[in-house]
Each structure stands twice: as structure tokens, then as C-alpha cells.
Short mmCIF file of C-alpha atoms in Angstrom, two decimals:
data_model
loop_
_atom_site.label_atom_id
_atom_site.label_comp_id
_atom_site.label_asym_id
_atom_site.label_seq_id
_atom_site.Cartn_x
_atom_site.Cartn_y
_atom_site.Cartn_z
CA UNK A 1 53.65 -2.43 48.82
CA UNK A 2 51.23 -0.55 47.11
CA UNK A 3 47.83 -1.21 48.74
CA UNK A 4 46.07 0.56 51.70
CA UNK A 5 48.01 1.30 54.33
CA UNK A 6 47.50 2.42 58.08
CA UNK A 7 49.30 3.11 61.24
CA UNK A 8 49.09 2.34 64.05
CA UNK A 9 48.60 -1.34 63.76
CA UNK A 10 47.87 -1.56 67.40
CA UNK A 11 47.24 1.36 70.13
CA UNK A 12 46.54 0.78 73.67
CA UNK A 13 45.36 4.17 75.74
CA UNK A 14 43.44 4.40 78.72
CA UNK A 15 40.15 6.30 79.18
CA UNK A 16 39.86 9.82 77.86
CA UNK A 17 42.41 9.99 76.02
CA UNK A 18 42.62 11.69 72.30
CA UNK A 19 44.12 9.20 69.56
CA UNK A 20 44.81 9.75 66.19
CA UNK A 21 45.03 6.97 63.07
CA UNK A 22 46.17 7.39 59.65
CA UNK A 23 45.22 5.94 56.45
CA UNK A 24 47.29 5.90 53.19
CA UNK A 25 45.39 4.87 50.39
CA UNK A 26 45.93 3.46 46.66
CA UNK A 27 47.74 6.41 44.60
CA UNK A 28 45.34 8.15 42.71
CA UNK A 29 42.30 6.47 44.56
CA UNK A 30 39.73 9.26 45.14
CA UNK A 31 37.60 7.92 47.74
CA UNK A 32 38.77 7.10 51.03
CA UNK A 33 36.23 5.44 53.48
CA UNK A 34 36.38 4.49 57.16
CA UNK A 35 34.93 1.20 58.80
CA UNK A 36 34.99 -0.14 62.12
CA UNK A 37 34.52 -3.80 63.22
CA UNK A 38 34.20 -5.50 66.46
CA UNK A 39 34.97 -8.95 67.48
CA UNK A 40 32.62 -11.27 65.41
CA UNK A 41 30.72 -8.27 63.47
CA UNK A 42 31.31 -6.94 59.91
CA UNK A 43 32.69 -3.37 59.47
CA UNK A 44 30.56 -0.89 59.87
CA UNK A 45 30.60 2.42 58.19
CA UNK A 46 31.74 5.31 59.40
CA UNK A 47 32.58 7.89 56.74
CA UNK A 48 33.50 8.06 53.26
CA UNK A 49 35.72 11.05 51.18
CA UNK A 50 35.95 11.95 47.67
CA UNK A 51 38.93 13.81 47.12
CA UNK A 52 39.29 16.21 49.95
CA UNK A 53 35.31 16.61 50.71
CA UNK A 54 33.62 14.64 53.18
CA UNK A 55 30.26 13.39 51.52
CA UNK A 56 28.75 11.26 54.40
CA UNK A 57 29.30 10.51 58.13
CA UNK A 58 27.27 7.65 59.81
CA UNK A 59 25.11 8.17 62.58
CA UNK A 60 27.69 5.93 64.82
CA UNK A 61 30.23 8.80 64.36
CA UNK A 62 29.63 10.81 67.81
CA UNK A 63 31.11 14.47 68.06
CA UNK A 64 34.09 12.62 69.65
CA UNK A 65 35.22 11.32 65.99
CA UNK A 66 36.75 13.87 63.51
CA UNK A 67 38.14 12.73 60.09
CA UNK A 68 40.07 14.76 57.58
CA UNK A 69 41.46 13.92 54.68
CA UNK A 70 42.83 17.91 54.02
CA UNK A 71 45.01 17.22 50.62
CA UNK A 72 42.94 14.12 48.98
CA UNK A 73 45.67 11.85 49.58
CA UNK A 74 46.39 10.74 53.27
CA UNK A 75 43.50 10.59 55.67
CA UNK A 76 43.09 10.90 59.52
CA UNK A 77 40.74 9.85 61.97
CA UNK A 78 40.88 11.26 65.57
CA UNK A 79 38.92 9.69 68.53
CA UNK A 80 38.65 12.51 71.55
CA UNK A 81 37.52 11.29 75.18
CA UNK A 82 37.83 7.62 74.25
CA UNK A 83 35.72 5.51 76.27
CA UNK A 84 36.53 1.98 76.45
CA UNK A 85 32.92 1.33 73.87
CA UNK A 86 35.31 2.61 71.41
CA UNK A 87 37.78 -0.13 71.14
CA UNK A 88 37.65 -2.10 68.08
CA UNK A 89 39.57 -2.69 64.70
CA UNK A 90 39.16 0.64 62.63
CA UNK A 91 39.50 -0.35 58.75
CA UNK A 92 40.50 2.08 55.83
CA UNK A 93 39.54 1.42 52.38
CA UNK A 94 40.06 2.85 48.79
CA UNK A 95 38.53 2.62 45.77
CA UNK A 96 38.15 4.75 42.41
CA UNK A 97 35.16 6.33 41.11
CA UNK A 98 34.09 4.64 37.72
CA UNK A 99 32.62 1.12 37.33
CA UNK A 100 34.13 -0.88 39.24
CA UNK A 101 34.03 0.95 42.54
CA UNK A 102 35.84 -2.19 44.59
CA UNK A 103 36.99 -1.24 48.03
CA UNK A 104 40.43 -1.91 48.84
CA UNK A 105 40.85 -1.77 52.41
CA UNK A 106 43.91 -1.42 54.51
CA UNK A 107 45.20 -3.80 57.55
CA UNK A 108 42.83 -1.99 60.08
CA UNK A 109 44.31 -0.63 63.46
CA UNK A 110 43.23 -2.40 66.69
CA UNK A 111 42.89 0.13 68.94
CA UNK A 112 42.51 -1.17 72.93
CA UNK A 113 41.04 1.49 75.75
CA UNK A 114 41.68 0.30 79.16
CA UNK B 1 19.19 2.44 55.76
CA UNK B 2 20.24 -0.98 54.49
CA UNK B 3 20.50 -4.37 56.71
CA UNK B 4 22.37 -7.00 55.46
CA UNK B 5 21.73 -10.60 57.28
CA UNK B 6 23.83 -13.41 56.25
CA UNK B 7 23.75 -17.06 57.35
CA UNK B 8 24.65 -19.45 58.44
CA UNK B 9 27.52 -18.23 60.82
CA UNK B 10 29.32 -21.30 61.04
CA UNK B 11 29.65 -23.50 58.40
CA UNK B 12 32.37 -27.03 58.07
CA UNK B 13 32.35 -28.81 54.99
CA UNK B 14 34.59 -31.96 54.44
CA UNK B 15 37.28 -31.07 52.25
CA UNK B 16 35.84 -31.03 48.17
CA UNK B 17 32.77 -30.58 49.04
CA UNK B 18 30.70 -27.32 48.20
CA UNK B 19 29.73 -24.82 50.40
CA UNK B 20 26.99 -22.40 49.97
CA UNK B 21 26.69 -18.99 51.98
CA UNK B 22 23.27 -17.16 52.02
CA UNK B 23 22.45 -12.91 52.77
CA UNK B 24 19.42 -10.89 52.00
CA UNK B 25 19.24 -6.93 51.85
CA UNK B 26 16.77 -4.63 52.53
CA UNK B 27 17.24 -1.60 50.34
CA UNK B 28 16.13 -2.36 46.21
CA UNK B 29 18.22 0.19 45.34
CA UNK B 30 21.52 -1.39 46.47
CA UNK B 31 23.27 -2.45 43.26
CA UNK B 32 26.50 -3.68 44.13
CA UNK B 33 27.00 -6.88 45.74
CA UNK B 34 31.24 -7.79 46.87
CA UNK B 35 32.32 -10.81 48.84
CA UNK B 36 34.95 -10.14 51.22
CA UNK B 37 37.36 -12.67 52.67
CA UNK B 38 39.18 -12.32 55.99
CA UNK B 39 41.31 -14.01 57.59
CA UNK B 40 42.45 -14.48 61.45
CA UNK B 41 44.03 -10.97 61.72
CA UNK B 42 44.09 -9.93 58.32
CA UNK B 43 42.66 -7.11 55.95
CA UNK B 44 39.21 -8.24 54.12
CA UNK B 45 40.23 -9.08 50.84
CA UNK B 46 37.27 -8.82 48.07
CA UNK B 47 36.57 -12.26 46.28
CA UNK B 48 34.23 -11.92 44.07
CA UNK B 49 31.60 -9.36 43.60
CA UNK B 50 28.08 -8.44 41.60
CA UNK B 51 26.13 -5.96 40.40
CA UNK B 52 22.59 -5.95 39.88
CA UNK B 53 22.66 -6.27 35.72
CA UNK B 54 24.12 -9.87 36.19
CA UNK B 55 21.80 -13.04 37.82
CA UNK B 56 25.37 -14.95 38.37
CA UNK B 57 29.12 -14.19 37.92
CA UNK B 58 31.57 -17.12 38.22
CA UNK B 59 35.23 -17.26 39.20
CA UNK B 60 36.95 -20.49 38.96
CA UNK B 61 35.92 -22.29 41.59
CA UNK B 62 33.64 -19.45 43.69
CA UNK B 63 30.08 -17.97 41.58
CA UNK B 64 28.00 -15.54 42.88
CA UNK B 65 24.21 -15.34 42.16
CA UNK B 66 21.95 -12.29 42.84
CA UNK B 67 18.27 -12.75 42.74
CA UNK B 68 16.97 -8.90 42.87
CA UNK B 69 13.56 -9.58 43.03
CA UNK B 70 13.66 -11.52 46.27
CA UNK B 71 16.66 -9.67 47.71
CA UNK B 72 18.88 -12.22 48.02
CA UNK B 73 22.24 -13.35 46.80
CA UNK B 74 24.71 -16.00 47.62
CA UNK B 75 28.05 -17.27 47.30
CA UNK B 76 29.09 -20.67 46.19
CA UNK B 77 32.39 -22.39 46.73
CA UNK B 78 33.20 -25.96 45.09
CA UNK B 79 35.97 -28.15 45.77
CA UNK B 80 36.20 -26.99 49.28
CA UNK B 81 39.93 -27.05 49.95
CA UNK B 82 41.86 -26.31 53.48
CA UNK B 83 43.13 -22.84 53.03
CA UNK B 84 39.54 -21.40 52.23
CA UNK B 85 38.81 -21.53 56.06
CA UNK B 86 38.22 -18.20 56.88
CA UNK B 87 35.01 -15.65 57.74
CA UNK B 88 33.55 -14.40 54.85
CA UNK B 89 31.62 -11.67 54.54
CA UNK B 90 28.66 -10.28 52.01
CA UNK B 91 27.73 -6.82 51.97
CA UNK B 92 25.52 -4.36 49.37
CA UNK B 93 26.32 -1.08 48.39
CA UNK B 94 24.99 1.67 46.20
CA UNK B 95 27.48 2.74 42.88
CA UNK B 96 27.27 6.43 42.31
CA UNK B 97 26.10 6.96 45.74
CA UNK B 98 29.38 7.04 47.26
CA UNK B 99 28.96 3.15 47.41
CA UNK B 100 29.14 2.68 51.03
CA UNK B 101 28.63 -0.89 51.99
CA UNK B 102 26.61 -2.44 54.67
CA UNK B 103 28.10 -6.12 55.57
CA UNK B 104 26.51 -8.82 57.03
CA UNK B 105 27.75 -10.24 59.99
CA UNK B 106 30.13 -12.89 58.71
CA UNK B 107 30.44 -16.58 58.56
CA UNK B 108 32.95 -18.60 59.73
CA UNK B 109 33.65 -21.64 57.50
CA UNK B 110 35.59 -23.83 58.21
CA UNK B 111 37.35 -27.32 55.53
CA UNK B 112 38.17 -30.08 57.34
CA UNK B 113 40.42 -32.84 55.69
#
């Protein structure tokens, strides 16, 4: 399978608790960007990368969320002190600079704070 | 910032009939304009998109228009059929602004045989 990838598909933690999620994007897609939708919403934006460089976070991304993306390939997004606000499905998506820009996006993790 | 509303949320057609989903934007810059398809536990997949130099793009049996003086743009399906049941989602984006998209809030339609 060549398309966006993530994992976990599912994680379950309780309150204040530090998780971590990985993205895999298309090969040789420069930008990376993260979304996050709740039950009956549309994503939301989060943050976006080209290449290794973080060009924009969204005003929803508290200091709790940190996302890296430290070789241009692979990205991560940590959640510190999760509060139980924060569950949701968190989507990655790809795409490639040029003129078609369509985002690709990944199967999402669900992530569950009890 | 941008704000996407779409409408209606719910929509059930008959089966081979058309159905027609509405969103306006906010922002005149926005340029691009993609149509996302999810299904129950699934990844959005993009259907059909637009940018801002076109007034209409078709696909088979799903067309786009974009009317960028008003804001608005909509998707049209014809010859409804069972397996397009799904939420489907607009959203607009800026190209060569890092193209981050804003997404309405989804409709659910639904083909009934």
C-alpha cells in the first residue's frame, strides 16, 4: 500500500497521560499536514510541514501538542497532559507542492482519553 | 480566517435521482475548492475538486461548480446509486499558501432503493 499511513489506529489512555502518533506519508510528498475531527465535524487543521520545516500551527494546537517531522519523511505528533477534550480522530495528509496540491490523507487514529 | 458552511446535513434521495450539496466561504482569496468523501470509519477520500480559474468541472456522474463572486460552490451527483451513501465534505484552501483547508461540517446523504 502506498498511500498515507498512520499508527496507532486506535489508542485508549487515561487522563494525563503523554501519547505519541505517527504519520507516514506518500514517498516523495513534501508536505505533511495534521487534522483532527470529532464526531459529526470536518477535520480541522492543526499544522502543516514542508519538508522538515514547520510553516504553520493553528491556534487549536495548545503547548500540550508538539509535531516534528525531523528528516522530511515520517512525521510525529505528541499530545502531553491529555485531557479527555482531546479525544478525537487525528488525520494525516500528504500532498506535493505544484498544481495540483490534492491532500491525500491517511486512515486517522482514534485516540480515546478516559 | 476562513469559515466554510455547508448544507444541508442530511440529505436522502431515491435511488437515480440527483442530489445537490451546497457550501459558501468566507475568505476571496481561497482558490482551491476539493470534495472529500468519507465513509463510516474510513479515510476522506477526495472526489472531485476546483480551482478558482474554472466556473464548473465535471466527472462522470459528479460536477462541481464554483461561483467566486458570490462565494459559493456546490457539488452535484446524478444517478444517485446505493453505494454513494456516505458524508461528504467541501472545504477551500489557499494554493501556494501552504493550502491548508478549512471543511465544512459535512453532510450525510443517504440513496435509498
Amino acid at each position: 500500500d502506498t498511500g498515507v499511513s498512520q499508527d496507532p489506529r486506535h489508542k485508549i489512555t487515561k487522563r494525563g497521560q503523554n501519547v505519541t502518533f505517527r504519520c507516514d506519508p506518500i514517498s516523495e510528498h513534501n508536505r505533511l499536514y495534521w487534522y483532527r475531527q470529532t464526531l459529526g465535524q470536518g477535520p480541522e487543521f492543526l499544522t502543516y510541514f514542508q519538508n522538515e520545516a514547520q510553516l504553520e500551527k493553528s491556534r487549536l494546537l495548545s503547548d500540550r501538542f508538539s509535531a516534528e517531522r525531523p528528516k522530511g519523511s515520517f512525521s510525529t505528533l505528541e499530545i502531553q497532559r491529555t485531557e479527555q477534550g482531546d479525544s478525537a480522530m487525528y488525520l494525516c495528509a500528504s500532498s506535493t507542492r505544484g498544481n495540483t496540491d490534492t491532500q491525500y490523507f491517511g486512515p486517522g487514529t482514534r485516540l480515546t482519553v478516559l | 480566517g476562513e469559515n466554510v458552511e455547508q448544507h444541508p446535513s442530511t440529505l436522502s434521495v431515491q435511488e437515480g435521482d440527483s442530489a445537490v450539496i451546497k457550501c459558501t466561504y468566507s475568505d476571496s482569496a481561497s482558490n482551491y475548492f476539493p470534495w472529500y468523501k468519507q465513509e463510516l470509519g474510513k479515510r476522506p477520500q477526495l472526489i472531485i475538486d476546483i480551482r478558482s480559474n474554472v466556473g464548473e468541472k465535471k466527472d462522470q456522474r459528479i460536477a462541481v461548480t464554483l461561483n467566486k463572486t458570490a462565494k459559493h460552490f456546490s457539488l452535484h451527483i446524478t444517478e444517485t446509486q446505493p453505494e454513494d451513501s456516505a458524508v461528504y465534505f467541501c472545504a477551500a484552501g489557499l494554493t501556494g499558501g501552504g493550502n491548508k483547508l478549512t471543511f465544512g461540517t459535512g453532510t450525510q446523504l443517504k440513496v435509498e432503493l
